[in-house]
C-alpha positions as a Markdown table, in Angstrom:
| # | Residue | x | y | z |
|---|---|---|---|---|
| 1 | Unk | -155.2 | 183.2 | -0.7 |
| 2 | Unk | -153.8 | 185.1 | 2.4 |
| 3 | Unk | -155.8 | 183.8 | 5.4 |
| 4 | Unk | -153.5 | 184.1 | 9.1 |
| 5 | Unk | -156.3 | 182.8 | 11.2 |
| 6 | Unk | -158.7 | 180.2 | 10.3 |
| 7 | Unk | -162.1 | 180.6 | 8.9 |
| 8 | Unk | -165.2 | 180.2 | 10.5 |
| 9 | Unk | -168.8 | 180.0 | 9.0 |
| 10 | Unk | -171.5 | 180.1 | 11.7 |
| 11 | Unk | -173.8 | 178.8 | 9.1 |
| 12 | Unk | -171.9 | 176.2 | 8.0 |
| 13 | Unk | -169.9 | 172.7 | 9.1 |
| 14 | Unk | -166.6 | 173.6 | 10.4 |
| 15 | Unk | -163.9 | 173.1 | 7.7 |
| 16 | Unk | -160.2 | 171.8 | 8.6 |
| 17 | Unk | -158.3 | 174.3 | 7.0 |
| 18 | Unk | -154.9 | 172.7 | 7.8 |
| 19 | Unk | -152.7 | 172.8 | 10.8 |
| 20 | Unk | -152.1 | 176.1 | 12.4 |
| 21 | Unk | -148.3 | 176.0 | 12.3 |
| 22 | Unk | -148.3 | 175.2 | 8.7 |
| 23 | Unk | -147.1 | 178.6 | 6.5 |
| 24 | Unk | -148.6 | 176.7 | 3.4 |
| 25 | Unk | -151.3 | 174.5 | 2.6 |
| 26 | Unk | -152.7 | 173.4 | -0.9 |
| 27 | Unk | -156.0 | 172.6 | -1.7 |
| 28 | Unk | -156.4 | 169.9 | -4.7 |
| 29 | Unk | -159.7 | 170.1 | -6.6 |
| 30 | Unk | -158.9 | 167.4 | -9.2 |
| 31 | Unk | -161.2 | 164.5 | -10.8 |
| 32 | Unk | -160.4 | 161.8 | -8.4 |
| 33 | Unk | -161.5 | 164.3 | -5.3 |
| 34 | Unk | -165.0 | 164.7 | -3.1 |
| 35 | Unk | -165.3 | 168.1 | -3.8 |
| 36 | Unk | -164.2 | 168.6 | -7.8 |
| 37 | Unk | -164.1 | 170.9 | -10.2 |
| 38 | Unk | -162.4 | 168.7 | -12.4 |
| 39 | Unk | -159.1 | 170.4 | -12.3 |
| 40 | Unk | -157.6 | 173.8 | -10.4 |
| 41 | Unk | -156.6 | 174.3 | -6.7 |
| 42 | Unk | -156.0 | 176.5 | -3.8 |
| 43 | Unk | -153.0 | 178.1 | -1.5 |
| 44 | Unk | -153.5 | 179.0 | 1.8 |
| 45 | Unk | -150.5 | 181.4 | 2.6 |
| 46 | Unk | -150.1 | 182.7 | 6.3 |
| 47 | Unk | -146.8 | 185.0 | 6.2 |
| 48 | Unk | -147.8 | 188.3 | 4.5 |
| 49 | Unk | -144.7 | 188.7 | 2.7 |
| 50 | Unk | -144.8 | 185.8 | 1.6 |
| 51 | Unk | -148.0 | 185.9 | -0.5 |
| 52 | Unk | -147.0 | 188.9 | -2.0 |
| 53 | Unk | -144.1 | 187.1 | -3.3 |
| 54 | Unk | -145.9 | 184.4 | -4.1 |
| 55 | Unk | -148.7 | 186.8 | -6.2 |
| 56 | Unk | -146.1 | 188.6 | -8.0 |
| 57 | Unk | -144.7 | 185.6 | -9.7 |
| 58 | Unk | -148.0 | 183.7 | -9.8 |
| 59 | Unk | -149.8 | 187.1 | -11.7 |
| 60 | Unk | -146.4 | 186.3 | -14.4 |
| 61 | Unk | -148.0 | 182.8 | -15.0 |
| 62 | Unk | -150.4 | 182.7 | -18.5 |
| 63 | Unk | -153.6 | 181.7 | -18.3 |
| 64 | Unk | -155.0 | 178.6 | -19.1 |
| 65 | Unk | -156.9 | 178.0 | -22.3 |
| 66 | Unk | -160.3 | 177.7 | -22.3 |
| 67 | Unk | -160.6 | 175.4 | -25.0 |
| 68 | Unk | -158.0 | 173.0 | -23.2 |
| 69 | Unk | -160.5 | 173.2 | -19.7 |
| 70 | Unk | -163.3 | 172.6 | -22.1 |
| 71 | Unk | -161.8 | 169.2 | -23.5 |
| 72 | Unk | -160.7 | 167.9 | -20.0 |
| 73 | Unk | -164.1 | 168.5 | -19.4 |
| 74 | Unk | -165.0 | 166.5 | -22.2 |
| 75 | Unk | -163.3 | 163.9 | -21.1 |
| 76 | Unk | -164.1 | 163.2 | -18.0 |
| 77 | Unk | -167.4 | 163.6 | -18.7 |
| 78 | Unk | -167.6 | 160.8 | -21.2 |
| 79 | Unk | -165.7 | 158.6 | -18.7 |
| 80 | Unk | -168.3 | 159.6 | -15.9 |
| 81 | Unk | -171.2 | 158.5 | -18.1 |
| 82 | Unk | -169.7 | 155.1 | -18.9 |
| 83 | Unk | -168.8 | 154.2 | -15.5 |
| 84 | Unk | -171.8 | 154.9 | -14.4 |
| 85 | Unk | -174.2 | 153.1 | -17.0 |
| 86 | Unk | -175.0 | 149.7 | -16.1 |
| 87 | Unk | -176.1 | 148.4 | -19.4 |
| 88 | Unk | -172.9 | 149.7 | -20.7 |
| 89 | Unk | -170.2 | 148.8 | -18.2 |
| 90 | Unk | -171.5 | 145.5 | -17.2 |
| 91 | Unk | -171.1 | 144.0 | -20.6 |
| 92 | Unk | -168.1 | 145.6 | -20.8 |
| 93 | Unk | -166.4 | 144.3 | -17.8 |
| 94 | Unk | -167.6 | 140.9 | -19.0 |
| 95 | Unk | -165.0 | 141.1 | -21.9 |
| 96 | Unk | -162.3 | 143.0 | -20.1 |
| 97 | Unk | -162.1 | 140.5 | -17.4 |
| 98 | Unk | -162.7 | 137.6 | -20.1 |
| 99 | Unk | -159.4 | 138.5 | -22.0 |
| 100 | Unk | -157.6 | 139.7 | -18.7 |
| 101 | Unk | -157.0 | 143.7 | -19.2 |
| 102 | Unk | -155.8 | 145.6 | -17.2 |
| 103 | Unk | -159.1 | 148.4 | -17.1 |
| 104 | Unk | -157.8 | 150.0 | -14.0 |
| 105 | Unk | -154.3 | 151.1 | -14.9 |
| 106 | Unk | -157.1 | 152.9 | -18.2 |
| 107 | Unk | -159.6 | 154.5 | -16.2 |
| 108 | Unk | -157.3 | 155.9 | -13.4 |
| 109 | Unk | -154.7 | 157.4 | -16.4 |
| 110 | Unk | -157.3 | 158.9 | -18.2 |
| 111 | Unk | -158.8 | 160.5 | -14.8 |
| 112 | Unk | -155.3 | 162.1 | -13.9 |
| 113 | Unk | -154.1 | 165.4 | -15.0 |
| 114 | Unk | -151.1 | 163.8 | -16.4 |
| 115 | Unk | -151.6 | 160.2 | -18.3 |
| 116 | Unk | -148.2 | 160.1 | -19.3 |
| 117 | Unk | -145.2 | 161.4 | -17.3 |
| 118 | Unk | -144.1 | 164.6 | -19.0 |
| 119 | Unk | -140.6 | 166.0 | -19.2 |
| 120 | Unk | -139.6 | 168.7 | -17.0 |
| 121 | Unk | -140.4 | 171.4 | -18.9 |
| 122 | Unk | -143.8 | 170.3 | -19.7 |
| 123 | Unk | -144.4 | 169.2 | -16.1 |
| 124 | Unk | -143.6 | 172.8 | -14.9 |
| 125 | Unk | -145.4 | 174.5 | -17.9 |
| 126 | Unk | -148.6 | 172.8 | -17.2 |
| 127 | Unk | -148.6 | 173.4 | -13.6 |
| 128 | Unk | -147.4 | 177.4 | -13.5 |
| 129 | Unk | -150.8 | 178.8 | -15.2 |
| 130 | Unk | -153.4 | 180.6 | -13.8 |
| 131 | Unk | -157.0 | 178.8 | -14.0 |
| 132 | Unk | -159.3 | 179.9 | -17.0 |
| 133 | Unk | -162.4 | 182.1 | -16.2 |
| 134 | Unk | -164.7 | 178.8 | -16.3 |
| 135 | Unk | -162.6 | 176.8 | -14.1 |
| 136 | Unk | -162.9 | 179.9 | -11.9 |
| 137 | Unk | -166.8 | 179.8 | -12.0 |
| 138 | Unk | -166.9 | 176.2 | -11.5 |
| 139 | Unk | -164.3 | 176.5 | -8.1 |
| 140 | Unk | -167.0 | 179.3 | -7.1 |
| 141 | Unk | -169.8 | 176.7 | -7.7 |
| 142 | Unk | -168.3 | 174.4 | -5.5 |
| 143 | Unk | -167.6 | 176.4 | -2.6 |
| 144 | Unk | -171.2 | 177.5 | -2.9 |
| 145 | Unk | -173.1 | 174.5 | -2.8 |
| 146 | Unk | -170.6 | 171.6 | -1.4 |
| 147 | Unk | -172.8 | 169.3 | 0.2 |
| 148 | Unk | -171.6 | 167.9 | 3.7 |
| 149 | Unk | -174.1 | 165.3 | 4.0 |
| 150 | Unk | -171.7 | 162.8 | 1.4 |
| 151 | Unk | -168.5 | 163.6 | 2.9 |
| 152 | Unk | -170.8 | 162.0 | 6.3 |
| 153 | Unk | -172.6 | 159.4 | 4.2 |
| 154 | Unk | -168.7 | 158.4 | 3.5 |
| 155 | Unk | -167.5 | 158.3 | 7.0 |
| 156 | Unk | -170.9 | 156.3 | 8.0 |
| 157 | Unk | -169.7 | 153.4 | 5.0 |
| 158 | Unk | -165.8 | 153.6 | 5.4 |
| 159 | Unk | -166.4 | 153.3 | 9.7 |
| 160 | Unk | -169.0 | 149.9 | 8.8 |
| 161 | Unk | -166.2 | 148.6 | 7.2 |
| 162 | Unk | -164.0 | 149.2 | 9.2 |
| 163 | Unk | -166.1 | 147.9 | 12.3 |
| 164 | Unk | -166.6 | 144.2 | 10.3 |
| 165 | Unk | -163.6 | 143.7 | 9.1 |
| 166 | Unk | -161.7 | 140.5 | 11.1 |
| 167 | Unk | -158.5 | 141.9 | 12.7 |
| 168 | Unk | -156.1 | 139.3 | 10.8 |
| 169 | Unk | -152.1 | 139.3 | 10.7 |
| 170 | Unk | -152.4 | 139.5 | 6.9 |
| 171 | Unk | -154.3 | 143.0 | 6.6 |
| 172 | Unk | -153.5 | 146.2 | 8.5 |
| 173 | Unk | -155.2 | 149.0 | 8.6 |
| 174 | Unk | -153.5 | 152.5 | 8.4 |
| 175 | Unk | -154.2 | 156.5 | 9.3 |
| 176 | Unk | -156.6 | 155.3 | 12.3 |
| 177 | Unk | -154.8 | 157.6 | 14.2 |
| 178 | Unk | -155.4 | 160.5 | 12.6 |
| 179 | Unk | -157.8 | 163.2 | 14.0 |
| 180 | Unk | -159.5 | 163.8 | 10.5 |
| 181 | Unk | -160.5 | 160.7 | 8.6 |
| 182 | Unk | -162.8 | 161.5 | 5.5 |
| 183 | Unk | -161.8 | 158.6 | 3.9 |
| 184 | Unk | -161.0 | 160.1 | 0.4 |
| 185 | Unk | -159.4 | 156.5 | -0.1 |
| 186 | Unk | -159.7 | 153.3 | 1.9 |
| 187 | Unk | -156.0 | 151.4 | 2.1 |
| 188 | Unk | -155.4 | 148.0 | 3.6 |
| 189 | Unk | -151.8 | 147.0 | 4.4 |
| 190 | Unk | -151.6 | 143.5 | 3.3 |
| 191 | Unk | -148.5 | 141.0 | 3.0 |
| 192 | Unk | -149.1 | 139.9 | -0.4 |
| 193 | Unk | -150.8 | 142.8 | -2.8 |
| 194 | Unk | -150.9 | 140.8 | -6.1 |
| 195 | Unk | -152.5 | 138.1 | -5.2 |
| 196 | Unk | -155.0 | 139.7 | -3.0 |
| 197 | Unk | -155.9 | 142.2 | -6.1 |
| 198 | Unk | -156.2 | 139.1 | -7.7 |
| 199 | Unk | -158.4 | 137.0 | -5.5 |
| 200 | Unk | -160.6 | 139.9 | -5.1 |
| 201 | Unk | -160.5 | 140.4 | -9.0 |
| 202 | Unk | -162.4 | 137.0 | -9.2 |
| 203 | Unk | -165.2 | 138.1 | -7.3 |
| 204 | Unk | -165.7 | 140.7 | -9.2 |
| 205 | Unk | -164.1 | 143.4 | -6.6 |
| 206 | Unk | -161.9 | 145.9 | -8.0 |
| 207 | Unk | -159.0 | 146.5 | -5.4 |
| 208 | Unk | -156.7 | 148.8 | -7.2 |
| 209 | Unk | -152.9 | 149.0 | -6.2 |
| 210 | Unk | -151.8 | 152.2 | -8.5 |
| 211 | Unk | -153.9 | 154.9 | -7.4 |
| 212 | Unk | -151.4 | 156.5 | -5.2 |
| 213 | Unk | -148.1 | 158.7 | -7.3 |
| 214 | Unk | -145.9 | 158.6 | -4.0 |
| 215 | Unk | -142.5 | 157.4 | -4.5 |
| 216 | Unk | -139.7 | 157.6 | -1.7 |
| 217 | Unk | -136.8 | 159.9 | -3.2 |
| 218 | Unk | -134.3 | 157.5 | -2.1 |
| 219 | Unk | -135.2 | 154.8 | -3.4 |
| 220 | Unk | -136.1 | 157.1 | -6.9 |
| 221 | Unk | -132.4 | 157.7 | -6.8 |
| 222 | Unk | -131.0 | 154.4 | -6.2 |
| 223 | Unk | -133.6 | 152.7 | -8.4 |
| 224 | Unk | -131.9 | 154.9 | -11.5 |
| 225 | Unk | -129.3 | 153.5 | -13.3 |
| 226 | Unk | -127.6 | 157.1 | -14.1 |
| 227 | Unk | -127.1 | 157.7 | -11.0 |
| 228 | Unk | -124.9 | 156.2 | -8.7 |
| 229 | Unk | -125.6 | 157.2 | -5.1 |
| 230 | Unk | -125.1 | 155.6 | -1.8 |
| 231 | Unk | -128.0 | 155.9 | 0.8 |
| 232 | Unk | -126.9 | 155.2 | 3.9 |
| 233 | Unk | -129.1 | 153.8 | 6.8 |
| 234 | Unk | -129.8 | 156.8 | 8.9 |
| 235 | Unk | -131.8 | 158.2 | 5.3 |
| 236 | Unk | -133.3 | 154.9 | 4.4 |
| 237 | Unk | -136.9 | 154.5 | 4.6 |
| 238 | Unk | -137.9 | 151.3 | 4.8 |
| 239 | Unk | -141.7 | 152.2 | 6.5 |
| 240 | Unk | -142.5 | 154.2 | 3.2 |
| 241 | Unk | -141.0 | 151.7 | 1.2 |
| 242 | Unk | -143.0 | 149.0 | 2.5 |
| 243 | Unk | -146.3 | 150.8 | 2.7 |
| 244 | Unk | -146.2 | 152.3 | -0.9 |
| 245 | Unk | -145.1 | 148.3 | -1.8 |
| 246 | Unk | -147.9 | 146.5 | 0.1 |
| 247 | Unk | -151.2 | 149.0 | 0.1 |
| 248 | Unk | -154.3 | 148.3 | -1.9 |
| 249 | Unk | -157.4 | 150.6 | -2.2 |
| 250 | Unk | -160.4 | 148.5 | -1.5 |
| 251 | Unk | -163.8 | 150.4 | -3.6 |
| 252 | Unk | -165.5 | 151.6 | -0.5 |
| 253 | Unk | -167.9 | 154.5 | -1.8 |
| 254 | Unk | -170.7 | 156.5 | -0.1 |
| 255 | Unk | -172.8 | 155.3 | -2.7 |
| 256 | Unk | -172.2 | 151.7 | -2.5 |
| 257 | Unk | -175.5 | 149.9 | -1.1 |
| 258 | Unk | -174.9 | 148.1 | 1.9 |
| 259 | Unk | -175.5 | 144.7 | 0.6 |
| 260 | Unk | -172.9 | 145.7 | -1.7 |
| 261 | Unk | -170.2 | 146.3 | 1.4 |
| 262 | Unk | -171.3 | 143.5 | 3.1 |
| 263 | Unk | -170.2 | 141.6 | 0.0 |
| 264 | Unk | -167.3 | 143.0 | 0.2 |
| 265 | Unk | -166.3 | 142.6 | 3.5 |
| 266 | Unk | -167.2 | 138.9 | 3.7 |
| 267 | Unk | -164.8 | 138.2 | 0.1 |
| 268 | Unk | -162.0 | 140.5 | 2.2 |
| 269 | Unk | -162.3 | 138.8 | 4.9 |
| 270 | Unk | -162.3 | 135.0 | 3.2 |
| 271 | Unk | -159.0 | 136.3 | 1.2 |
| 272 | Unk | -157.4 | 137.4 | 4.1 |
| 273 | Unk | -157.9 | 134.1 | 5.9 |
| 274 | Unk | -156.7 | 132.2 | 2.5 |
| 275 | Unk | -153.3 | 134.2 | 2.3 |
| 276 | Unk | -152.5 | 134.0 | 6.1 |
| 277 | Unk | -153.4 | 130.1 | 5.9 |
| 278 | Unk | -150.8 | 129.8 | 2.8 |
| 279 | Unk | -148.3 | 131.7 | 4.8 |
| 280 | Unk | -148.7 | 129.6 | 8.3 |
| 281 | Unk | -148.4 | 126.4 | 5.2 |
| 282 | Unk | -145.4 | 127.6 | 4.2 |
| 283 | Unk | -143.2 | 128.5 | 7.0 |
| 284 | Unk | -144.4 | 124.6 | 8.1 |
C-alpha cells in the first residue's frame, strides 16, 4: 500500500498509522492480534519508487492456497471453541494441572503461524505469497466493521491494573512511556520468572513466559556452537538480554470480569511480596 501522508476518517477513531519518518511499516493481522483475520498483513510504503519495486517482485510471489487458509481456519477455530467452553476446559485444566503439562507452550504453538521452526527455505517460502481471495475478503471485513469500543474496554482493564498494582522492587513495569499503549500484551519485569509463573500457576493464574519470538542477534550468535564469534562490549545488549530473560505476560483481557482482575492483582501482589521477602532472606 502506497500511502505518503496519513489517513484520516472524519467518521471514524483516529488510527496510528506509524511514525511519520518511518519509509515502512507492517501491519500484522495474525491469531494472537485484536484485530484478526487469522492470518495475512499489510505494508505501508512512503517512497514511490520504492513501492513499485516492492509490487514488481511481490506481484512474482504465488498465491496462497485456499485450501491451506481454509485448514488454518479450521484450526483455530476448533482451538477458539475449546478455550472458550467452560464445561470443556475446566475439567480439562483439572487434569493438565494434576499431571503438570505444560498447556501453554500447546495452545500458543498451535495459535502461531509457524509451530515448529522451519528451515530457511520453508521460512521464506511461506512468507513470499500473496494472500488467497478469502483471506482477502476477510482483511476487507475487518477493516469494515473493527470495533473500537474493545480496543477501549482493554485500555480501561490493563490501566485498573496497572493503577492497583503495589510498586515493589521485585516487579517492574515496562512501555509506560510510550505515547500509544493498547495493551495487546501486559508484561511485568520480575527478578525471578519461574517461580513467579509458578506461584501464580497454583492459583490457578496462567502467567505465560514464551509468548514473545524476540531474540537478541548477539547473543543468537554466541549462543551457537558453529559459530565462533567474539561480541565485544560496545555491541553487547545486556537491557534486551535481561528483559527477554525476566518478562512474564500476566492474562489481563478486556473480557475478564472485574472480580476476576481483582483476583488477580491481589495473588500478584501477595507473590511479589513473597519473592522480594526471600530475596531480602537471602542476602541476610
Amino acid at each position: 500500500m502506497y500511502c505518503p501522508t496519513r489517513i484520516e476518517n472524519n467518521n471514524e477513531p483516529s488510527c496510528y498509522m506509524g511514525h511519520p519518518r518511518s519509509h515502512l511499516i507492517l501491519y500484522s493481522f495474525g491469531v494472537l492480534k485484536f484485530c484478526t483475520s487469522l492470518g495475512g498483513g499489510l505494508a505501508k510504503i512512503s517512497d514511490y519508487n520504492l513501492y513499485t519495486k516492492m509490487l514488481d517482485i511481490y506481484r512474482k510471489d504465488p498465491i496462497q492456497e485456499i485450501q491451506q487458509y481454509s485448514l488454518n481456519v479450521k484450526k483455530y477455530f476448533y482451538l477458539y471453541w475449546l478455550l472458550n467452553a467452560p464445561y470443556v476446559i475446566k475439567p480439562l485444566m483439572y487434569f493438565v494441572r494434576l499431571l503438570n503439562l505444560d498447556h501453554m507452550s500447546f495452545v500458543v504453538n498451535r495459535l502461531r503461524a509457524f509451530s515448529k521452526i522451519p528451515n530457511r527455505e520453508e521460512l521464506f517460502f511461506s512468507l513470499r505469497r500473496q494472500p488467497c481471495r478469502p483471506l482477502l475478503a476477510f482483511l476487507y471485513h475487518r477493516f469494515q466493521t473493527y470495533d473500537y469500543k474493545q480496543l477501549e474496554m482493554q485500555k480501561e482493564k490493563a490501566n485498573y491494573v496497572l493503577n492497583n498494582l503495589e510498586k515493589l522492587s521485585s516487579i517492574q513495569l515496562i512501555g509506560m512511556n510510550c505515547k500509544l499503549k493498547n495493551f495487546w500484551l501486559f508484561p511485568i519485569i520480575v527478578s525471578k520468572p519461574d517461580l513467579f509463573v509458578q506461584i501464580l500457576s497454583k492459583y490457578h493464574i496462567d502467567a505465560y513466559r514464551g509468548t514473545t519470538q524476540l531474540n537478541v542477534i548477539t547473543k543468537q550468535l554466541t549462543d551457537t556452537d558453529n559459530i565462533p564469534i567474539s561480541i565485544d562490549d560496545y555491541h553487547k545488549c545486556p537491557n534486551a538480554e535481561y528483559l527477554i530473560e525476566h518478562v512474564i505476560y500476566l492474562p489481563v483481557h478486556c473480557y475478564v470480569p472485574k472480580q476476576v482482575l481483582n483476583q488477580l492483582i491481589d495473588i500478584v501482589n501477595k507473590t511479589a511480596k513473597q519473592i522480594e521477602q526471600y530475596h531480602l532472606r537471602s542476602k541476610l
